[in-house]
Amino acid sequence: MIAFLGMGLLGSNFVRALISKGESVQVWNRTASKATALETYGAKAFADVTDAVRNADRIHLTLKDDHTVDEVLAAATPGLKPGAVIIDHTTTSAEGAIARTKAWKERGFTYLHAPVFMGPANALESSGNMLVSGDQAVISTWQPALSKMTGMVINLGDAPGKAAGMKLIGNSFLVGLTAALADTLSLAKALEIPVSDVSSLFSSWNPGAALPARLQRMTSGTYNNPSWELNMARKDTQLFIDAAKKGNLTLAVIPAIAAEMDRWIEKGHGNDDWTVIGKNSI
């Protein structure tokens, strides 16, 4: 028996996929209607989280944050089956994942943090990526079951908090990328260039293909053989800002990048490769 706690878009689609594979799933959500909606697909909904986890061999979580995970698990504790495994897909702090792994082991339960790079559609299709780290015996035992839920389970090694950390790193990139795209679209609007033309540009010229080489250059520690000098990158950055201002639009990310560039230029790095602005991060 499987229990699933947290029936948001991700959790509810995980449940639907599990049921389609023949699993029996008990569900709970703080807003009860989100759990009862899954009964249409064959889930059994409970208003009390203690009842939802009763007799379950494994309990999956897709909740909001560290506090919510701790709160819900505390409430569920009286109903937990001895030796049950808790598999947490919530995006949390690394510290929280480490603490829960230790605390639940001391109480006789297995806690495995398994955050995901998956949207609701991936959860329904059992595609995408799931991250795990920590006790390799535990991972070896549960990887076959987790593999049925996702396209790929990525084992990051022995450190129990590493999966949580890598999830945060990935989300940080996605947040930065989306904010940068918002600025890009604002610049296009200011320059009266249609979004369709921007899309066509990125279809022909894929800047994402340069990511591995850019990361290597940024982390090399050597910046005196530039492919794009910081002074020139800063000049272009000002052109972005000026064009947006003329179009009565405000950029969210670029001004902060310009300020960081200015700090490095003041340190004497204007003729270095512009990736020097990431030097203190390595």
mmCIF file of N, CA, C and O in Angstrom, residues 198-249:
data_model
loop_
_atom_site.group_PDB
_atom_site.id
_atom_site.type_symbol
_atom_site.label_atom_id
_atom_site.label_comp_id
_atom_site.label_asym_id
_atom_site.label_seq_id
_atom_site.Cartn_x
_atom_site.Cartn_y
_atom_site.Cartn_z
ATOM 1 N N VAL A 198 11.876 36.807 -32.011
ATOM 2 C CA VAL A 198 12.789 36.360 -30.955
ATOM 3 C C VAL A 198 12.816 34.832 -30.917
ATOM 4 O O VAL A 198 13.879 34.209 -30.831
ATOM 5 N N SER A 199 11.646 34.242 -31.011
ATOM 6 C CA SER A 199 11.553 32.781 -31.014
ATOM 7 C C SER A 199 12.294 32.188 -32.215
ATOM 8 O O SER A 199 13.007 31.176 -32.084
ATOM 9 N N SER A 200 12.154 32.819 -33.359
ATOM 10 C CA SER A 200 12.844 32.343 -34.564
ATOM 11 C C SER A 200 14.355 32.435 -34.409
ATOM 12 O O SER A 200 15.096 31.543 -34.831
ATOM 13 N N LEU A 201 14.807 33.520 -33.777
ATOM 14 C CA LEU A 201 16.243 33.683 -33.544
ATOM 15 C C LEU A 201 16.788 32.536 -32.710
ATOM 16 O O LEU A 201 17.802 31.921 -33.053
ATOM 17 N N PHE A 202 16.088 32.211 -31.600
ATOM 18 C CA PHE A 202 16.580 31.162 -30.709
ATOM 19 C C PHE A 202 16.402 29.772 -31.309
ATOM 20 O O PHE A 202 17.046 28.820 -30.868
ATOM 21 N N SER A 203 15.517 29.647 -32.307
ATOM 22 C CA SER A 203 15.398 28.372 -33.013
ATOM 23 C C SER A 203 16.600 28.144 -33.927
ATOM 24 O O SER A 203 17.059 27.022 -34.114
ATOM 25 N N SER A 204 17.114 29.249 -34.497
ATOM 26 C CA SER A 204 18.270 29.151 -35.405
ATOM 27 C C SER A 204 19.584 29.180 -34.642
ATOM 28 O O SER A 204 20.537 28.480 -34.984
ATOM 29 N N TRP A 205 19.632 30.026 -33.607
ATOM 30 C CA TRP A 205 20.837 30.190 -32.792
ATOM 31 C C TRP A 205 20.485 29.788 -31.366
ATOM 32 O O TRP A 205 19.750 30.471 -30.698
ATOM 33 N N ASN A 206 21.008 28.651 -30.940
ATOM 34 C CA ASN A 206 20.668 28.115 -29.627
ATOM 35 C C ASN A 206 21.760 28.456 -28.622
ATOM 36 O O ASN A 206 22.774 27.752 -28.538
ATOM 37 N N PRO A 207 21.574 29.527 -27.834
ATOM 38 C CA PRO A 207 22.617 29.893 -26.871
ATOM 39 C C PRO A 207 22.819 28.849 -25.785
ATOM 40 O O PRO A 207 23.881 28.784 -25.169
ATOM 41 N N GLY A 208 21.799 28.008 -25.555
ATOM 42 C CA GLY A 208 21.936 26.970 -24.540
ATOM 43 C C GLY A 208 23.014 25.956 -24.873
ATOM 44 O O GLY A 208 23.586 25.330 -23.973
ATOM 45 N N ALA A 209 23.327 25.810 -26.161
ATOM 46 C CA ALA A 209 24.360 24.861 -26.566
ATOM 47 C C ALA A 209 25.738 25.270 -26.049
ATOM 48 O O ALA A 209 26.643 24.439 -25.942
ATOM 49 N N ALA A 210 25.874 26.565 -25.726
ATOM 50 C CA ALA A 210 27.165 27.066 -25.247
ATOM 51 C C ALA A 210 27.341 26.908 -23.736
ATOM 52 O O ALA A 210 28.400 27.251 -23.203
ATOM 53 N N LEU A 211 26.319 26.395 -23.063
ATOM 54 C CA LEU A 211 26.360 26.317 -21.599
ATOM 55 C C LEU A 211 27.555 25.530 -21.068
ATOM 56 O O LEU A 211 28.264 26.014 -20.169
ATOM 57 N N PRO A 212 27.860 24.312 -21.557
ATOM 58 C CA PRO A 212 29.013 23.583 -21.005
ATOM 59 C C PRO A 212 30.324 24.341 -21.174
ATOM 60 O O PRO A 212 31.143 24.400 -20.240
ATOM 61 N N ALA A 213 30.535 24.949 -22.353
ATOM 62 C CA ALA A 213 31.776 25.698 -22.578
ATOM 63 C C ALA A 213 31.825 26.944 -21.706
ATOM 64 O O ALA A 213 32.888 27.308 -21.181
ATOM 65 N N ARG A 214 30.680 27.602 -21.519
ATOM 66 C CA ARG A 214 30.634 28.791 -20.670
ATOM 67 C C ARG A 214 30.941 28.443 -19.227
ATOM 68 O O ARG A 214 31.691 29.147 -18.543
ATOM 69 N N LEU A 215 30.386 27.345 -18.761
ATOM 70 C CA LEU A 215 30.650 26.909 -17.390
ATOM 71 C C LEU A 215 32.126 26.577 -17.206
ATOM 72 O O LEU A 215 32.739 26.932 -16.192
ATOM 73 N N GLN A 216 32.715 25.908 -18.195
ATOM 74 C CA GLN A 216 34.126 25.555 -18.112
ATOM 75 C C GLN A 216 34.999 26.805 -18.065
ATOM 76 O O GLN A 216 35.943 26.894 -17.282
ATOM 77 N N ARG A 217 34.668 27.797 -18.904
ATOM 78 C CA ARG A 217 35.452 29.036 -18.909
ATOM 79 C C ARG A 217 35.306 29.776 -17.584
ATOM 80 O O ARG A 217 36.284 30.273 -17.032
ATOM 81 N N MET A 218 34.095 29.829 -17.068
ATOM 82 C CA MET A 218 33.858 30.555 -15.813
ATOM 83 C C MET A 218 34.605 29.932 -14.648
ATOM 84 O O MET A 218 35.047 30.628 -13.737
ATOM 85 N N THR A 219 34.731 28.608 -14.657
ATOM 86 C CA THR A 219 35.331 27.907 -13.517
ATOM 87 C C THR A 219 36.805 27.585 -13.720
ATOM 88 O O THR A 219 37.425 26.968 -12.858
ATOM 89 N N SER A 220 37.368 28.022 -14.845
ATOM 90 C CA SER A 220 38.772 27.704 -15.137
ATOM 91 C C SER A 220 39.738 28.474 -14.258
ATOM 92 O O SER A 220 40.862 28.038 -14.017
ATOM 93 N N GLY A 221 39.316 29.653 -13.799
ATOM 94 C CA GLY A 221 40.207 30.510 -13.020
ATOM 95 C C GLY A 221 41.150 31.330 -13.882
ATOM 96 O O GLY A 221 41.956 32.102 -13.371
ATOM 97 N N THR A 222 41.047 31.187 -15.199
ATOM 98 C CA THR A 222 41.898 31.931 -16.128
ATOM 99 C C THR A 222 41.015 32.781 -17.036
ATOM 100 O O THR A 222 40.170 32.242 -17.758
ATOM 101 N N TYR A 223 41.232 34.097 -16.989
ATOM 102 C CA TYR A 223 40.342 35.014 -17.697
ATOM 103 C C TYR A 223 41.097 35.998 -18.601
ATOM 104 O O TYR A 223 40.491 36.910 -19.165
ATOM 105 N N ASN A 224 42.412 35.791 -18.742
ATOM 106 C CA ASN A 224 43.215 36.780 -19.476
ATOM 107 C C ASN A 224 43.322 36.487 -20.970
ATOM 108 O O ASN A 224 44.123 37.108 -21.675
ATOM 109 N N ASN A 225 42.551 35.525 -21.447
ATOM 110 C CA ASN A 225 42.502 35.248 -22.887
ATOM 111 C C ASN A 225 41.043 35.357 -23.326
ATOM 112 O O ASN A 225 40.384 34.352 -23.627
ATOM 113 N N PRO A 226 40.517 36.566 -23.364
ATOM 114 C CA PRO A 226 39.069 36.749 -23.504
ATOM 115 C C PRO A 226 38.523 36.417 -24.887
ATOM 116 O O PRO A 226 39.175 36.626 -25.905
ATOM 117 N N SER A 227 37.293 35.894 -24.889
ATOM 118 C CA SER A 227 36.526 35.776 -26.123
ATOM 119 C C SER A 227 35.557 36.953 -26.239
ATOM 120 O O SER A 227 35.083 37.282 -27.324
ATOM 121 N N TRP A 228 35.261 37.564 -25.092
ATOM 122 C CA TRP A 228 34.435 38.778 -25.029
ATOM 123 C C TRP A 228 34.899 39.553 -23.802
ATOM 124 O O TRP A 228 34.740 39.102 -22.678
ATOM 125 N N GLU A 229 35.552 40.684 -24.040
ATOM 126 C CA GLU A 229 36.097 41.463 -22.934
ATOM 127 C C GLU A 229 34.974 42.029 -22.062
ATOM 128 O O GLU A 229 33.918 42.424 -22.565
ATOM 129 N N LEU A 230 35.268 42.108 -20.784
ATOM 130 C CA LEU A 230 34.279 42.641 -19.844
ATOM 131 C C LEU A 230 33.879 44.068 -20.215
ATOM 132 O O LEU A 230 32.696 44.420 -20.131
ATOM 133 N N ASN A 231 34.831 44.884 -20.631
ATOM 134 C CA ASN A 231 34.506 46.264 -21.032
ATOM 135 C C ASN A 231 33.471 46.287 -22.167
ATOM 136 O O ASN A 231 32.551 47.118 -22.169
ATOM 137 N N MET A 232 33.630 45.389 -23.126
ATOM 138 C CA MET A 232 32.718 45.349 -24.266
ATOM 139 C C MET A 232 31.353 44.790 -23.850
ATOM 140 O O MET A 232 30.303 45.271 -24.309
ATOM 141 N N ALA A 233 31.357 43.783 -22.983
ATOM 142 C CA ALA A 233 30.096 43.240 -22.492
ATOM 143 C C ALA A 233 29.337 44.306 -21.697
ATOM 144 O O ALA A 233 28.106 44.430 -21.802
ATOM 145 N N ARG A 234 30.086 45.109 -20.928
ATOM 146 C CA ARG A 234 29.440 46.187 -20.148
ATOM 147 C C ARG A 234 28.874 47.257 -21.068
ATOM 148 O O ARG A 234 27.786 47.811 -20.814
ATOM 149 N N LYS A 235 29.568 47.545 -22.167
ATOM 150 C CA LYS A 235 29.065 48.511 -23.142
ATOM 151 C C LYS A 235 27.734 48.048 -23.709
ATOM 152 O O LYS A 235 26.766 48.813 -23.799
ATOM 153 N N ASP A 236 27.667 46.747 -24.091
ATOM 154 C CA ASP A 236 26.426 46.209 -24.639
ATOM 155 C C ASP A 236 25.314 46.210 -23.596
ATOM 156 O O ASP A 236 24.152 46.488 -23.907
ATOM 157 N N THR A 237 25.683 45.922 -22.358
ATOM 158 C CA THR A 237 24.696 45.906 -21.285
ATOM 159 C C THR A 237 24.043 47.271 -21.120
ATOM 160 O O THR A 237 22.836 47.378 -20.882
ATOM 161 N N GLN A 238 24.843 48.321 -21.282
ATOM 162 C CA GLN A 238 24.279 49.670 -21.190
ATOM 163 C C GLN A 238 23.336 49.955 -22.362
ATOM 164 O O GLN A 238 22.319 50.648 -22.196
ATOM 165 N N LEU A 239 23.649 49.391 -23.514
ATOM 166 C CA LEU A 239 22.755 49.556 -24.662
ATOM 167 C C LEU A 239 21.395 48.903 -24.371
ATOM 168 O O LEU A 239 20.346 49.445 -24.757
ATOM 169 N N PHE A 240 21.398 47.739 -23.694
ATOM 170 C CA PHE A 240 20.137 47.100 -23.321
ATOM 171 C C PHE A 240 19.317 48.036 -22.425
ATOM 172 O O PHE A 240 18.120 48.254 -22.639
ATOM 173 N N ILE A 241 19.998 48.560 -21.408
ATOM 174 C CA ILE A 241 19.326 49.404 -20.414
ATOM 175 C C ILE A 241 18.770 50.667 -21.068
ATOM 176 O O ILE A 241 17.624 51.068 -20.823
ATOM 177 N N ASP A 242 19.585 51.296 -21.925
ATOM 178 C CA ASP A 242 19.161 52.535 -22.576
ATOM 179 C C ASP A 242 17.979 52.306 -23.514
ATOM 180 O O ASP A 242 17.037 53.101 -23.558
ATOM 181 N N ALA A 243 18.019 51.199 -24.266
ATOM 182 C CA ALA A 243 16.931 50.908 -25.201
ATOM 183 C C ALA A 243 15.622 50.641 -24.453
ATOM 184 O O ALA A 243 14.555 51.102 -24.870
ATOM 185 N N ALA A 244 15.709 49.920 -23.344
ATOM 186 C CA ALA A 244 14.518 49.652 -22.551
ATOM 187 C C ALA A 244 13.945 50.941 -21.979
ATOM 188 O O ALA A 244 12.725 51.156 -21.979
ATOM 189 N N LYS A 245 14.827 51.805 -21.500
ATOM 190 C CA LYS A 245 14.385 53.074 -20.922
ATOM 191 C C LYS A 245 13.668 53.927 -21.967
ATOM 192 O O LYS A 245 12.640 54.540 -21.684
ATOM 193 N N LYS A 246 14.186 53.942 -23.185
ATOM 194 C CA LYS A 246 13.545 54.718 -24.257
ATOM 195 C C LYS A 246 12.170 54.150 -24.593
ATOM 196 O O LYS A 246 11.285 54.885 -25.047
ATOM 197 N N GLY A 247 12.010 52.866 -24.390
ATOM 198 C CA GLY A 247 10.712 52.232 -24.627
ATOM 199 C C GLY A 247 9.816 52.241 -23.404
ATOM 200 O O GLY A 247 8.783 51.570 -23.388
ATOM 201 N N ASN A 248 10.223 52.984 -22.365
ATOM 202 C CA ASN A 248 9.460 53.104 -21.114
ATOM 203 C C ASN A 248 9.249 51.745 -20.433
ATOM 204 O O ASN A 248 8.192 51.471 -19.866
ATOM 205 N N LEU A 249 10.283 50.911 -20.530
ATOM 206 C CA LEU A 249 10.238 49.609 -19.891
ATOM 207 C C LEU A 249 11.381 49.473 -18.900
ATOM 208 O O LEU A 249 12.456 50.061 -19.097
#
